[in-house]
PDB file of C-alpha atoms and ligand atoms in Angstrom:
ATOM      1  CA  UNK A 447       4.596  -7.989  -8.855  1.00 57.00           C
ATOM      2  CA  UNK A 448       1.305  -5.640  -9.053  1.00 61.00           C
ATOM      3  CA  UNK A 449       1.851  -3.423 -12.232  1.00 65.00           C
ATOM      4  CA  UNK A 450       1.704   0.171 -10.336  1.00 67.00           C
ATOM      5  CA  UNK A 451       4.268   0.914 -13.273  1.00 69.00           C
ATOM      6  CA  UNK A 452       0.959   1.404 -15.451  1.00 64.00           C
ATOM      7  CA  UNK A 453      -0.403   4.432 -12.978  1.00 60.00           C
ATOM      8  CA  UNK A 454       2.264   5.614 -11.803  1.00 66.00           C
ATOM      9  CA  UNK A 455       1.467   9.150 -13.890  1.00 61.00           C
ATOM     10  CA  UNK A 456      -2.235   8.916 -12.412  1.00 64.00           C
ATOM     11  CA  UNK A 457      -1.334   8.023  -8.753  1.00 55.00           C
ATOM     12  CA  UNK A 458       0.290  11.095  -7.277  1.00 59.00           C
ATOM     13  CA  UNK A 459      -2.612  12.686  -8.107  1.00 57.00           C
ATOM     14  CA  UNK A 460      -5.633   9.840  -7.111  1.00 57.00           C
ATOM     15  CA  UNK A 461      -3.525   8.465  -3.843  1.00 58.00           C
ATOM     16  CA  UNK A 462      -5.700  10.446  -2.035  1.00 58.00           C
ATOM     17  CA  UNK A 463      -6.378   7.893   0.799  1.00 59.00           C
ATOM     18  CA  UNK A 464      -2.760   6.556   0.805  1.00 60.00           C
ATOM     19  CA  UNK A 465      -1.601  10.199   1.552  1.00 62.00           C
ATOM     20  CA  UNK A 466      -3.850  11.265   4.177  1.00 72.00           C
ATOM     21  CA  UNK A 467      -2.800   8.109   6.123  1.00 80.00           C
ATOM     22  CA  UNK A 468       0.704   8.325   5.756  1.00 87.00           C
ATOM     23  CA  UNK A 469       0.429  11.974   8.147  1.00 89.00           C
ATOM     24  CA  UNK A 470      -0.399   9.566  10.249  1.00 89.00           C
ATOM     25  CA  UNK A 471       2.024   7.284  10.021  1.00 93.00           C
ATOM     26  CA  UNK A 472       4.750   9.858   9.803  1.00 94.00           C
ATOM     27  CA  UNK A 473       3.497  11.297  13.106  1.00 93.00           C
ATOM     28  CA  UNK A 474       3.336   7.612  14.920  1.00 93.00           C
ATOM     29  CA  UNK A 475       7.399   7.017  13.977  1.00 95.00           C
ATOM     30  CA  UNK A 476       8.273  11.068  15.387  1.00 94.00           C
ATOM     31  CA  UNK A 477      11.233  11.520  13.114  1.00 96.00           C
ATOM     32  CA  UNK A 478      14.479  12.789  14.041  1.00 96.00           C
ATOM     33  CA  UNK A 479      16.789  15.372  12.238  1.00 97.00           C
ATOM     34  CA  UNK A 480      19.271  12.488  12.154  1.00 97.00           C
ATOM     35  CA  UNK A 481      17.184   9.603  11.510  1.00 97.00           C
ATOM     36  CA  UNK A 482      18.585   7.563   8.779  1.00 98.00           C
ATOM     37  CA  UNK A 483      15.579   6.133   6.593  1.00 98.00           C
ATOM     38  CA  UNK A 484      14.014   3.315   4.150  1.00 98.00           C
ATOM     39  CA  UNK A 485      10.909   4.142   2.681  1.00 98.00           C
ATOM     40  CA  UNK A 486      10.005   0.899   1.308  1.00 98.00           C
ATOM     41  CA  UNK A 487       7.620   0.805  -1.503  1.00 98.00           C
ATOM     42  CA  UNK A 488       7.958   4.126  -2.276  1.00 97.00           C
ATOM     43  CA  UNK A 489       5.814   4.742  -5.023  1.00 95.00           C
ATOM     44  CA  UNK A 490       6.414   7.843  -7.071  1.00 95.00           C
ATOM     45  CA  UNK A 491       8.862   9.223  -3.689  1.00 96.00           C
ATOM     46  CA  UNK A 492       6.170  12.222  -2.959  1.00 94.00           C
ATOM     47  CA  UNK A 493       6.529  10.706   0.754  1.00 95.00           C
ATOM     48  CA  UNK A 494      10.388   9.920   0.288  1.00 97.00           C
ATOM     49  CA  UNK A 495      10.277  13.838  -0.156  1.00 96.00           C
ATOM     50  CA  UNK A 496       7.948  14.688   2.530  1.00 95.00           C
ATOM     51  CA  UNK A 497      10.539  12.461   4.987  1.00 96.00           C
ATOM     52  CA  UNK A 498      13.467  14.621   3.531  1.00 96.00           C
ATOM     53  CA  UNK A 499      12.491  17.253   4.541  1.00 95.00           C
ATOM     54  CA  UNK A 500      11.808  16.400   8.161  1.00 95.00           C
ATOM     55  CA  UNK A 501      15.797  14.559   8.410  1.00 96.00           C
ATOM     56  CA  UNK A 502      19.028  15.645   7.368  1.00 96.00           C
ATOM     57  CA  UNK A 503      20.055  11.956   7.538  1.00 96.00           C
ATOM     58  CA  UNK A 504      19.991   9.763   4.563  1.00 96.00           C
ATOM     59  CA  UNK A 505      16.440   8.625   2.769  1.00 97.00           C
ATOM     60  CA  UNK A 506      16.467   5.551   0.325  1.00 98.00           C
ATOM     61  CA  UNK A 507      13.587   4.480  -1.763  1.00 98.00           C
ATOM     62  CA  UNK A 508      12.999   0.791  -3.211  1.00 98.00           C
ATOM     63  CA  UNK A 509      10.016   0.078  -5.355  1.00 97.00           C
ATOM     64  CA  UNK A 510       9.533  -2.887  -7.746  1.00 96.00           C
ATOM     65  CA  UNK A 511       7.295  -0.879 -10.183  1.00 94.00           C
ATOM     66  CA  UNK A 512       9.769   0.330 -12.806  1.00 95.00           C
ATOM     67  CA  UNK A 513       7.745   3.438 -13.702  1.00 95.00           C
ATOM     68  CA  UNK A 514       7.589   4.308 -10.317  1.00 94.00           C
ATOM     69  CA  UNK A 515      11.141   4.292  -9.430  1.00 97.00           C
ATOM     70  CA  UNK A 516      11.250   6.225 -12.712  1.00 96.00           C
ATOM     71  CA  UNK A 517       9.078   8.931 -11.676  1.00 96.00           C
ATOM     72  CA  UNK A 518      10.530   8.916  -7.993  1.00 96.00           C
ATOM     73  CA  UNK A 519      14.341   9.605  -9.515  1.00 96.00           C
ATOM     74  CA  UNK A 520      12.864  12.538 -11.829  1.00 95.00           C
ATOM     75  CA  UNK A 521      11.444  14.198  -9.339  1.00 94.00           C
ATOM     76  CA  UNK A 522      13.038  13.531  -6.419  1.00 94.00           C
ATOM     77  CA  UNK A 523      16.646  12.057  -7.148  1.00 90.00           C
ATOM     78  CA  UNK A 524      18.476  15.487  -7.074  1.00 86.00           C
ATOM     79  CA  UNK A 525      17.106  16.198  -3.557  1.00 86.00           C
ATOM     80  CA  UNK A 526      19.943  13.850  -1.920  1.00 87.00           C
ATOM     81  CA  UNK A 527      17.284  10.916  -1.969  1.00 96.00           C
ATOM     82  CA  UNK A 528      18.424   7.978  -3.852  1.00 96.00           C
ATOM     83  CA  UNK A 529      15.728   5.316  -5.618  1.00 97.00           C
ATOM     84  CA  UNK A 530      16.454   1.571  -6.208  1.00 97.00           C
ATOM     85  CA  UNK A 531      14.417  -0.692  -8.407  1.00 96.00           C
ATOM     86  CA  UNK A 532      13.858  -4.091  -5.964  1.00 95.00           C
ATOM     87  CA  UNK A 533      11.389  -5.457  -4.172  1.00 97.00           C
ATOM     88  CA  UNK A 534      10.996  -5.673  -0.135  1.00 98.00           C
ATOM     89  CA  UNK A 535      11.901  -9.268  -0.376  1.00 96.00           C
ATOM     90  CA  UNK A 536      15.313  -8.405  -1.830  1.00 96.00           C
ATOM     91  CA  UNK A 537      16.626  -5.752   0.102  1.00 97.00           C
ATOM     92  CA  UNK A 538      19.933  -6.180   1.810  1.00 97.00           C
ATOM     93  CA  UNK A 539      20.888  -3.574   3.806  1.00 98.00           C
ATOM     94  CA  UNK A 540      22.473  -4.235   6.876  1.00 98.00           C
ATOM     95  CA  UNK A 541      22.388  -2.497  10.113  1.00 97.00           C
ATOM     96  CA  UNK A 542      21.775   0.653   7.948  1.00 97.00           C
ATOM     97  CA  UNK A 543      18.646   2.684   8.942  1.00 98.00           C
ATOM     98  CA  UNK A 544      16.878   3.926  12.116  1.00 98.00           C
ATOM     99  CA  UNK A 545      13.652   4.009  10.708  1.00 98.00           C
ATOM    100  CA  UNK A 546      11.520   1.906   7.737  1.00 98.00           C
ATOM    101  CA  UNK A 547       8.073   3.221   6.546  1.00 98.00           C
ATOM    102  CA  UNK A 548       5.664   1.167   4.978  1.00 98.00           C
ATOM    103  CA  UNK A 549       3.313   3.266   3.676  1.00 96.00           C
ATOM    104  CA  UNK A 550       0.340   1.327   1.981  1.00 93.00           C
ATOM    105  CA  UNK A 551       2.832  -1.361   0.856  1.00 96.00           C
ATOM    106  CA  UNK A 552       2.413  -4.261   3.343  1.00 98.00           C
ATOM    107  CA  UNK A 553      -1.226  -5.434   1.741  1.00 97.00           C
ATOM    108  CA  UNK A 554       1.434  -6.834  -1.649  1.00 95.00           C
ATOM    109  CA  UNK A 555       3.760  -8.936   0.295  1.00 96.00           C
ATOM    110  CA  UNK A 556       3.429 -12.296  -0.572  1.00 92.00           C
ATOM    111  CA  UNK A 557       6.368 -13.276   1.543  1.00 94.00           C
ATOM    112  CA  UNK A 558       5.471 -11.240   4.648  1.00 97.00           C
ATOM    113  CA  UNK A 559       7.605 -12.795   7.426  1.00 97.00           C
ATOM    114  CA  UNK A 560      10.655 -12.687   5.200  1.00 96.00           C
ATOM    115  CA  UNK A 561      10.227  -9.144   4.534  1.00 98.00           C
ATOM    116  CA  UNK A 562      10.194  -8.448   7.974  1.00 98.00           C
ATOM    117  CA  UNK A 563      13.453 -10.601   8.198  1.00 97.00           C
ATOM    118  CA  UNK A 564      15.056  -8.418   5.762  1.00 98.00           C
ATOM    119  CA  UNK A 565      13.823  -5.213   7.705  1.00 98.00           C
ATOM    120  CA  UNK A 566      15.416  -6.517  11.189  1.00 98.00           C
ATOM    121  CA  UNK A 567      18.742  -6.887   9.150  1.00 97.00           C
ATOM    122  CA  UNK A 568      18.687  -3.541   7.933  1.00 98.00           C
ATOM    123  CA  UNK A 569      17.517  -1.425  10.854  1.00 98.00           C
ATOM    124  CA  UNK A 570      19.821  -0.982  13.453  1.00 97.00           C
ATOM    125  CA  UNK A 571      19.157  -1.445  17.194  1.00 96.00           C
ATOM    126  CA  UNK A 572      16.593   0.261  18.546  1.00 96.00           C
ATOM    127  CA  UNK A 573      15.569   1.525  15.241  1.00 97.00           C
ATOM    128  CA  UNK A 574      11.611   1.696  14.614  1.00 97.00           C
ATOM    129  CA  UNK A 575       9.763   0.258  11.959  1.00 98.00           C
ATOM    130  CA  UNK A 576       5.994   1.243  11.041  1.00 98.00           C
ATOM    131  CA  UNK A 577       3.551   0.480   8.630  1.00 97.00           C
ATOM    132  CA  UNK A 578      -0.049   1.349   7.672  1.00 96.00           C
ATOM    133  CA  UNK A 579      -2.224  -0.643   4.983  1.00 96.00           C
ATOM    134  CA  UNK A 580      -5.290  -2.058   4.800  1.00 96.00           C
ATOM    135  CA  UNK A 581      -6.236  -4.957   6.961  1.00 98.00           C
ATOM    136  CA  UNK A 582      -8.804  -7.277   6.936  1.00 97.00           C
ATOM    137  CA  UNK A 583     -10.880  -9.203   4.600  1.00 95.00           C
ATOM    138  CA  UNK A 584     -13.260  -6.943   4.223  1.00 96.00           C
ATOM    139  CA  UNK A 585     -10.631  -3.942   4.016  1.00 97.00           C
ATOM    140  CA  UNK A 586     -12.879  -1.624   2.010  1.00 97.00           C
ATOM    141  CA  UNK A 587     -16.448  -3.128   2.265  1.00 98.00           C
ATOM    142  CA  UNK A 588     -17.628  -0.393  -0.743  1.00 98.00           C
ATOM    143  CA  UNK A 589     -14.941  -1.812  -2.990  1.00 98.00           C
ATOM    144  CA  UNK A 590     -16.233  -5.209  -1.873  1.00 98.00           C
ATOM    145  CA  UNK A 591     -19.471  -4.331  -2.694  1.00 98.00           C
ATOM    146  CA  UNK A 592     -18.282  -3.408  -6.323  1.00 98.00           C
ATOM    147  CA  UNK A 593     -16.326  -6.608  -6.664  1.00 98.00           C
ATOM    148  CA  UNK A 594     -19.122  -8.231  -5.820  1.00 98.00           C
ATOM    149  CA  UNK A 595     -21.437  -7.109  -8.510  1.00 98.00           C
ATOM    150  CA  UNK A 596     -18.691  -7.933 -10.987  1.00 98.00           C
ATOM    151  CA  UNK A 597     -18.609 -11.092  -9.515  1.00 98.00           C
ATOM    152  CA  UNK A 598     -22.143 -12.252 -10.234  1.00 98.00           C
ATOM    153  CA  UNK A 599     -22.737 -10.005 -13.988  1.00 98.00           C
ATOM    154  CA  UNK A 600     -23.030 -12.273 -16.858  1.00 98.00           C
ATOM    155  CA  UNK A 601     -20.303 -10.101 -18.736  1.00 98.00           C
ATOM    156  CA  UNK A 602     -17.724 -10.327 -16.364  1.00 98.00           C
ATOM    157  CA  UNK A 603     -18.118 -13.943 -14.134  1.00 98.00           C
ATOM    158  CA  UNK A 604     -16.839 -15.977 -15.778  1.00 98.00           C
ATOM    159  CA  UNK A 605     -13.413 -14.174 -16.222  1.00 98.00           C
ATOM    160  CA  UNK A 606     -13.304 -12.741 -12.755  1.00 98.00           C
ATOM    161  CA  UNK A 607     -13.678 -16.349 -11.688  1.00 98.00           C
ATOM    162  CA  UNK A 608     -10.347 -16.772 -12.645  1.00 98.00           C
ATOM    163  CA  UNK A 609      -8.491 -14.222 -10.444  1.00 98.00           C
ATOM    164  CA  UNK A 610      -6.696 -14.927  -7.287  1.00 97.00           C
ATOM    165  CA  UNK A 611      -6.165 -12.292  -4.846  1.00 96.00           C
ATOM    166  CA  UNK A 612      -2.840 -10.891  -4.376  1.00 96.00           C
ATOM    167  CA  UNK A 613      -2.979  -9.404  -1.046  1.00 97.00           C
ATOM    168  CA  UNK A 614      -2.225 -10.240   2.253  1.00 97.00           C
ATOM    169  CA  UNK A 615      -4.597  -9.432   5.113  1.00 98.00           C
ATOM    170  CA  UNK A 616      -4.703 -10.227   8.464  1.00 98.00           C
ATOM    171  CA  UNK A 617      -7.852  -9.911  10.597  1.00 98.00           C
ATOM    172  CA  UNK A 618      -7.320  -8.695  14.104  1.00 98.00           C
ATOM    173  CA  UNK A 619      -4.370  -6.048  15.505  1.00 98.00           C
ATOM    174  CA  UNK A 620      -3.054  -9.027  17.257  1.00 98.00           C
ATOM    175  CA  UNK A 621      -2.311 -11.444  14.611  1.00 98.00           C
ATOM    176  CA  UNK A 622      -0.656  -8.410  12.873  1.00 98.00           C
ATOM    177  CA  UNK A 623       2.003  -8.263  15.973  1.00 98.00           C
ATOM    178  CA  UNK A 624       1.777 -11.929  16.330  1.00 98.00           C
ATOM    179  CA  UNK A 625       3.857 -11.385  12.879  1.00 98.00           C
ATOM    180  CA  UNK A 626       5.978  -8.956  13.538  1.00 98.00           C
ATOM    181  CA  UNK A 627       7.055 -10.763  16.916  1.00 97.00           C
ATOM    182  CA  UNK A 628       7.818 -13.900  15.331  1.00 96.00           C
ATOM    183  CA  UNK A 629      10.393 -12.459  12.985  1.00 94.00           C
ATOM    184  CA  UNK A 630      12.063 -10.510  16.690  1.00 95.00           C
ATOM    185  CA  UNK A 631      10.281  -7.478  16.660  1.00 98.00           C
ATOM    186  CA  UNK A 632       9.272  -5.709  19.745  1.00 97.00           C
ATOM    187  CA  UNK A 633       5.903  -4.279  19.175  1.00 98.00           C
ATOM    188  CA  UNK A 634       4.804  -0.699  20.505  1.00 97.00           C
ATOM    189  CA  UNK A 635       1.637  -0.327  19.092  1.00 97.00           C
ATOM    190  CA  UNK A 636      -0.614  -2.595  16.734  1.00 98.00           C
ATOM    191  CA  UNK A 637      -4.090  -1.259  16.242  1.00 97.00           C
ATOM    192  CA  UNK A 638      -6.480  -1.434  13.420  1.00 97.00           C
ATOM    193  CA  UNK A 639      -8.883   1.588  12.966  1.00 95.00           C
ATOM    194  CA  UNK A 640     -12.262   2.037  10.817  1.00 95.00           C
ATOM    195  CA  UNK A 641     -11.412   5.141   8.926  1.00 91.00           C
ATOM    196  CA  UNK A 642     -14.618   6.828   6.693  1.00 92.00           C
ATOM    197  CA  UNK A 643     -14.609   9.480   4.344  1.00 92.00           C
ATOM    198  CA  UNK A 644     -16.469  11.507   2.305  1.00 94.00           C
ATOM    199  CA  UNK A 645     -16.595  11.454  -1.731  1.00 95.00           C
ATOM    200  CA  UNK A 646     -17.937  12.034  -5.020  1.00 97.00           C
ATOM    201  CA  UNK A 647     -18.424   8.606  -6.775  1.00 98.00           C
ATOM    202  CA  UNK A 648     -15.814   9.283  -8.742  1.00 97.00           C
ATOM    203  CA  UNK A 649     -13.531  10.778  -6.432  1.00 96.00           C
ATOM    204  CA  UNK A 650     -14.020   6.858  -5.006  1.00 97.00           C
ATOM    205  CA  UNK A 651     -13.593   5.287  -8.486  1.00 97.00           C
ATOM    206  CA  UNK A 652     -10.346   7.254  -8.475  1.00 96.00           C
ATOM    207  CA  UNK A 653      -9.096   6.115  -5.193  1.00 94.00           C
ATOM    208  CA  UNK A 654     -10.161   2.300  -6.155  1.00 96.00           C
ATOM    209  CA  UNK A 655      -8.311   2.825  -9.474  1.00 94.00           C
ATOM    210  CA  UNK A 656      -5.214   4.084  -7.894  1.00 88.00           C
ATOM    211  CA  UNK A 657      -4.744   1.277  -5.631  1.00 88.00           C
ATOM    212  CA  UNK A 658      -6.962  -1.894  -6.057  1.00 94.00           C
ATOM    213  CA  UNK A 659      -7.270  -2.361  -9.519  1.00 95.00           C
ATOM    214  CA  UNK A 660      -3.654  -2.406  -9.868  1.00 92.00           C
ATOM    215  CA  UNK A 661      -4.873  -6.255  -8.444  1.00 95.00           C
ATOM    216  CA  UNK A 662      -8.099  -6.852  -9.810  1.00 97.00           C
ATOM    217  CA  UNK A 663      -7.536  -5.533 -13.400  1.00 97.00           C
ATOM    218  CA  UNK A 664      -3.863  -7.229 -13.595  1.00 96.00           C
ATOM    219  CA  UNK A 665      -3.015  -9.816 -15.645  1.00 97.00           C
ATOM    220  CA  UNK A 666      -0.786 -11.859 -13.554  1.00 95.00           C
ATOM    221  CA  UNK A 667      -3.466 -12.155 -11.091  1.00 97.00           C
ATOM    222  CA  UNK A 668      -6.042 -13.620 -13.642  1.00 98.00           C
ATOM    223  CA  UNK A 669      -5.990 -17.125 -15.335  1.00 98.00           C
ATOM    224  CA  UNK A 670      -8.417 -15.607 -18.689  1.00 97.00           C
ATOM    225  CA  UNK A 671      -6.801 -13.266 -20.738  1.00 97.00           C
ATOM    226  CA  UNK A 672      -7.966  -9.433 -19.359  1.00 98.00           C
ATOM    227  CA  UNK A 673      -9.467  -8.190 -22.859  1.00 98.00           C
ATOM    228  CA  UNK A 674     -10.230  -4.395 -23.292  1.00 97.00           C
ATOM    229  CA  UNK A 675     -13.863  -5.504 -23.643  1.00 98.00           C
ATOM    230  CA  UNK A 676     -13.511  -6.776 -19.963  1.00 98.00           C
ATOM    231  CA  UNK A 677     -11.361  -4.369 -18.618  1.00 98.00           C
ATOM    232  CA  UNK A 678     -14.333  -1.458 -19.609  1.00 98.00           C
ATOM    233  CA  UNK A 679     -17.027  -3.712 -18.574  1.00 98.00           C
ATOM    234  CA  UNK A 680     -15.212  -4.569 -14.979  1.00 98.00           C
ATOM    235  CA  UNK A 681     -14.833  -0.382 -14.668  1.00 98.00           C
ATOM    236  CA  UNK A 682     -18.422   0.341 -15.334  1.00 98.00           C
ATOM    237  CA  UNK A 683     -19.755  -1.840 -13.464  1.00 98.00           C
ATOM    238  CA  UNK A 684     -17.260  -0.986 -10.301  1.00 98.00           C
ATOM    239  CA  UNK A 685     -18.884   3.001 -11.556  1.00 98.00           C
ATOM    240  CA  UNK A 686     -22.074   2.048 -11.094  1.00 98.00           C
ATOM    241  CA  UNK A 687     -21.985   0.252  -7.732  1.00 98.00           C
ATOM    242  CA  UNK A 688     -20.388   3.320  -6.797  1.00 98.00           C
ATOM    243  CA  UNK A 689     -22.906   5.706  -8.014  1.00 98.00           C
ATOM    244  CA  UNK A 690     -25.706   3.498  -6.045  1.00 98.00           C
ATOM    245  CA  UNK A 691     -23.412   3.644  -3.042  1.00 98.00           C
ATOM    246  CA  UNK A 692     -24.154   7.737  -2.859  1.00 98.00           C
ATOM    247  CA  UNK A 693     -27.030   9.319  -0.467  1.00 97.00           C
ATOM    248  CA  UNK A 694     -29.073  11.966  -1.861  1.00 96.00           C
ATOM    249  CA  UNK A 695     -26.713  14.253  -2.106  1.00 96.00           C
ATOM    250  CA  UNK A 696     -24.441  12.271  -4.390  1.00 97.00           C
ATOM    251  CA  UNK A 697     -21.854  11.304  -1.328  1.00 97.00           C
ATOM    252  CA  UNK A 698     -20.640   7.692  -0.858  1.00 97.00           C
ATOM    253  CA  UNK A 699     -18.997   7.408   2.499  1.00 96.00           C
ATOM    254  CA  UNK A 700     -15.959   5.534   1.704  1.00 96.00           C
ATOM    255  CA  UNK A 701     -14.577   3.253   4.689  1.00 96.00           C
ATOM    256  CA  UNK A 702     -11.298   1.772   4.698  1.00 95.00           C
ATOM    257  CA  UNK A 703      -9.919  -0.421   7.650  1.00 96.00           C
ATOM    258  CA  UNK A 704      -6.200   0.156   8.427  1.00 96.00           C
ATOM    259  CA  UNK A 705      -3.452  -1.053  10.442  1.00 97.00           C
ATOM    260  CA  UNK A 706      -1.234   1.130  12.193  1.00 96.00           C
ATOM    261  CA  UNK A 707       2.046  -1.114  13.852  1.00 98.00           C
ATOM    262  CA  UNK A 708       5.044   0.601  15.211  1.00 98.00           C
ATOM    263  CA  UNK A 709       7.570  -1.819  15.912  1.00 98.00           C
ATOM    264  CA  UNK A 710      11.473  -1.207  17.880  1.00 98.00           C
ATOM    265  CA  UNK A 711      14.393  -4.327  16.850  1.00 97.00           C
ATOM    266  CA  UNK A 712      15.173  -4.159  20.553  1.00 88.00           C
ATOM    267  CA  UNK A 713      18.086  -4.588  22.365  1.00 70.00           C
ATOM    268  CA  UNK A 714      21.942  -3.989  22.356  1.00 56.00           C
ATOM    269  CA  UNK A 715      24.435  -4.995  19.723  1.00 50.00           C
TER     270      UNK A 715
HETATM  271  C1  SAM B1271      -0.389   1.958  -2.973  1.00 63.94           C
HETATM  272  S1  SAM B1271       1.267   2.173  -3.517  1.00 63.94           S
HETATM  273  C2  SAM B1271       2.001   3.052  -2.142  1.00 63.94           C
HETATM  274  C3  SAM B1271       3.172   3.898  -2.544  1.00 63.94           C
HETATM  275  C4  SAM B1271       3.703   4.837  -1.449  1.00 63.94           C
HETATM  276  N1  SAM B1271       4.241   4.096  -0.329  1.00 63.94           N
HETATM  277  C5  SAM B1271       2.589   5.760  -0.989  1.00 63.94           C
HETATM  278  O1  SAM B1271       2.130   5.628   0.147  1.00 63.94           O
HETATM  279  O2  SAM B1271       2.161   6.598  -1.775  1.00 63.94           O
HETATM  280  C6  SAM B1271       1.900   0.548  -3.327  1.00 63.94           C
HETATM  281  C7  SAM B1271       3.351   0.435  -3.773  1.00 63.94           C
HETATM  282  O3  SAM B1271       3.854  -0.816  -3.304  1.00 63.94           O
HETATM  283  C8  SAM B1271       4.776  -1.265  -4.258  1.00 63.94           C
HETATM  284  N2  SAM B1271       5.029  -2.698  -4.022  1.00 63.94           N
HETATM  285  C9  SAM B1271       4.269  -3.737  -4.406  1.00 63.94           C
HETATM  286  N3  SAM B1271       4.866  -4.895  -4.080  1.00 63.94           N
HETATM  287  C10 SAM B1271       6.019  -4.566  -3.454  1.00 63.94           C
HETATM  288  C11 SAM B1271       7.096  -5.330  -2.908  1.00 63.94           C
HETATM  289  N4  SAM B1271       7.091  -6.657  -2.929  1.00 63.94           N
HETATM  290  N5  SAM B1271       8.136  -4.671  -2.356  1.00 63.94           N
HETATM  291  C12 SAM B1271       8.145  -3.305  -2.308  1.00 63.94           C
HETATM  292  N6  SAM B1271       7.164  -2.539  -2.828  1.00 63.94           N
HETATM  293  C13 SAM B1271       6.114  -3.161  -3.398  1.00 63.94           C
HETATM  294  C14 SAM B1271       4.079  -0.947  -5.563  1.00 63.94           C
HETATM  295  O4  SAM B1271       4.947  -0.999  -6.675  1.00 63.94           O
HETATM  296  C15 SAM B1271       3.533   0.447  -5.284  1.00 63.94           C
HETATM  297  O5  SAM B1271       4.433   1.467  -5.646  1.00 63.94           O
END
């Protein structure tokens, strides 16, 4: 599992790009007042909130990241949400919700197709599921660009040579329903968008530490043993590709590509 445990105090405050596209996400599944709802891979629940307040139905949270879950019960426990500690792949819910949101959570699944399997179980029929992430290879080609340079400095190749990417990204909108489809899933909408925005360098070193190096800068992902010497090394040179990513007036444009997928588990019982 991706140690989000380790920022979870940071990332409330740095999800800035995970936040702006879950508005849209929450607008894409129209909630009801008694909508019944998983947010899975909740984080630190600031969205499991945000969904309370639009339903008066029930809102769970899983997350595998123990400081998360932490965080998420803290905060948000006494406002009739309730937080488990599991991961997507182990929820068992049956027949249980009218609506899942995947909110920048799909991108970890290593198991993607039984996740989804999991998800049919525990929506009922005609309940909607949706999820935004980022898709593609080349999901953030700035971050990319960073990576790269790591990739090819003498004081980090050799180590970075030894990590294996955790994520899971699909290319096109149609592979992405191709998925959902094959696990019974009746797909409304599947569409991948180029999303840019604007930033300080370190606004984007924020973003990239809030989400991506949870991967690149994790242990389980890397065969060498992460040192501290690395870890700073990998970080300033990530900073600096960002500070040569800015125009004149010190902005980096920071694109992101993202799928948005609203799926129905059709039919009658
Ligand atoms: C970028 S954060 C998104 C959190 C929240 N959904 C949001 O939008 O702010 C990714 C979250 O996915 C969780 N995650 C990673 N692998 C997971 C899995 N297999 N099942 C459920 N959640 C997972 C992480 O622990 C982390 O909290």
């Amino acid at each position: 599992m991706p140690d989000f445990s380790q920022i979870s105090k940071k990332y409330e405050r740095d999800s800035i790009v995970q936040k702006s596209a879950s508005h849209d996400l929450l607008e894409l599944l129209a909630l009801q007042k008694t909508d019944n709802v998983l947010d899975l891979g909740c984080g630190t629940g600031h969205l499991s909130g945000l969904i309370k307040l639009k339903t008066d139905g029930k809102v769970v949270g899983i997350d595998p990241a123990e400081g998360m879950v932490r965080q998420a019960t803290e905060k948000y426990g006494n406002e009739g949400i309730s937080f488990f500690h599991l991961p997507a792949e182990k929820i068992a819910f049956k027949e249980q919700f009218e609506v899942i949101f995947c909110n920048s959570v799909f991108q970890w699944f290593k198991e993607p197709a039984r996740v989804l399997k999991r998800c049919h179980d525990a929506l009922m029929y005609n309940g909607r599921m949706a999820i935004q992430a980022p898709a593609k290879e080349n999901y953030c080609p700035n971050f990319i660009e960073a990576v790269q340079a790591v990739k090819s400095d003498a004081l980090t190749r050799d180590t970075f040579a030894g990590f294996t990417s955790p994520w899971f990204f699909l290319n096109t909108a149609e592979e992405y329903r191709e998925l959902f489809e094959t696990t019974g899933f009746k797909v409304k909408k599947s569409e991948i968008v180029r999303v840019s925005t604007y930033h300080t360098p370190e606004d984007v070193f924020k973003i990239f530490e809030s989400g991506a190096a949870a991967g690149y800068l994790n242990q389980q992902f890397n065969a060498d043993r992460l040192t501290t010497e690395y870890i700073q090394h990998f970080k300033k040179i990530v900073q600096d590709a960002f500070q040569g990513q800015a125009d004149r007036s010190g902005t980096v444009e920071l694109v992101f590509y993202r799928i948005y997928l609203l799926a129905v588990k059709d039919g009658d019982r």
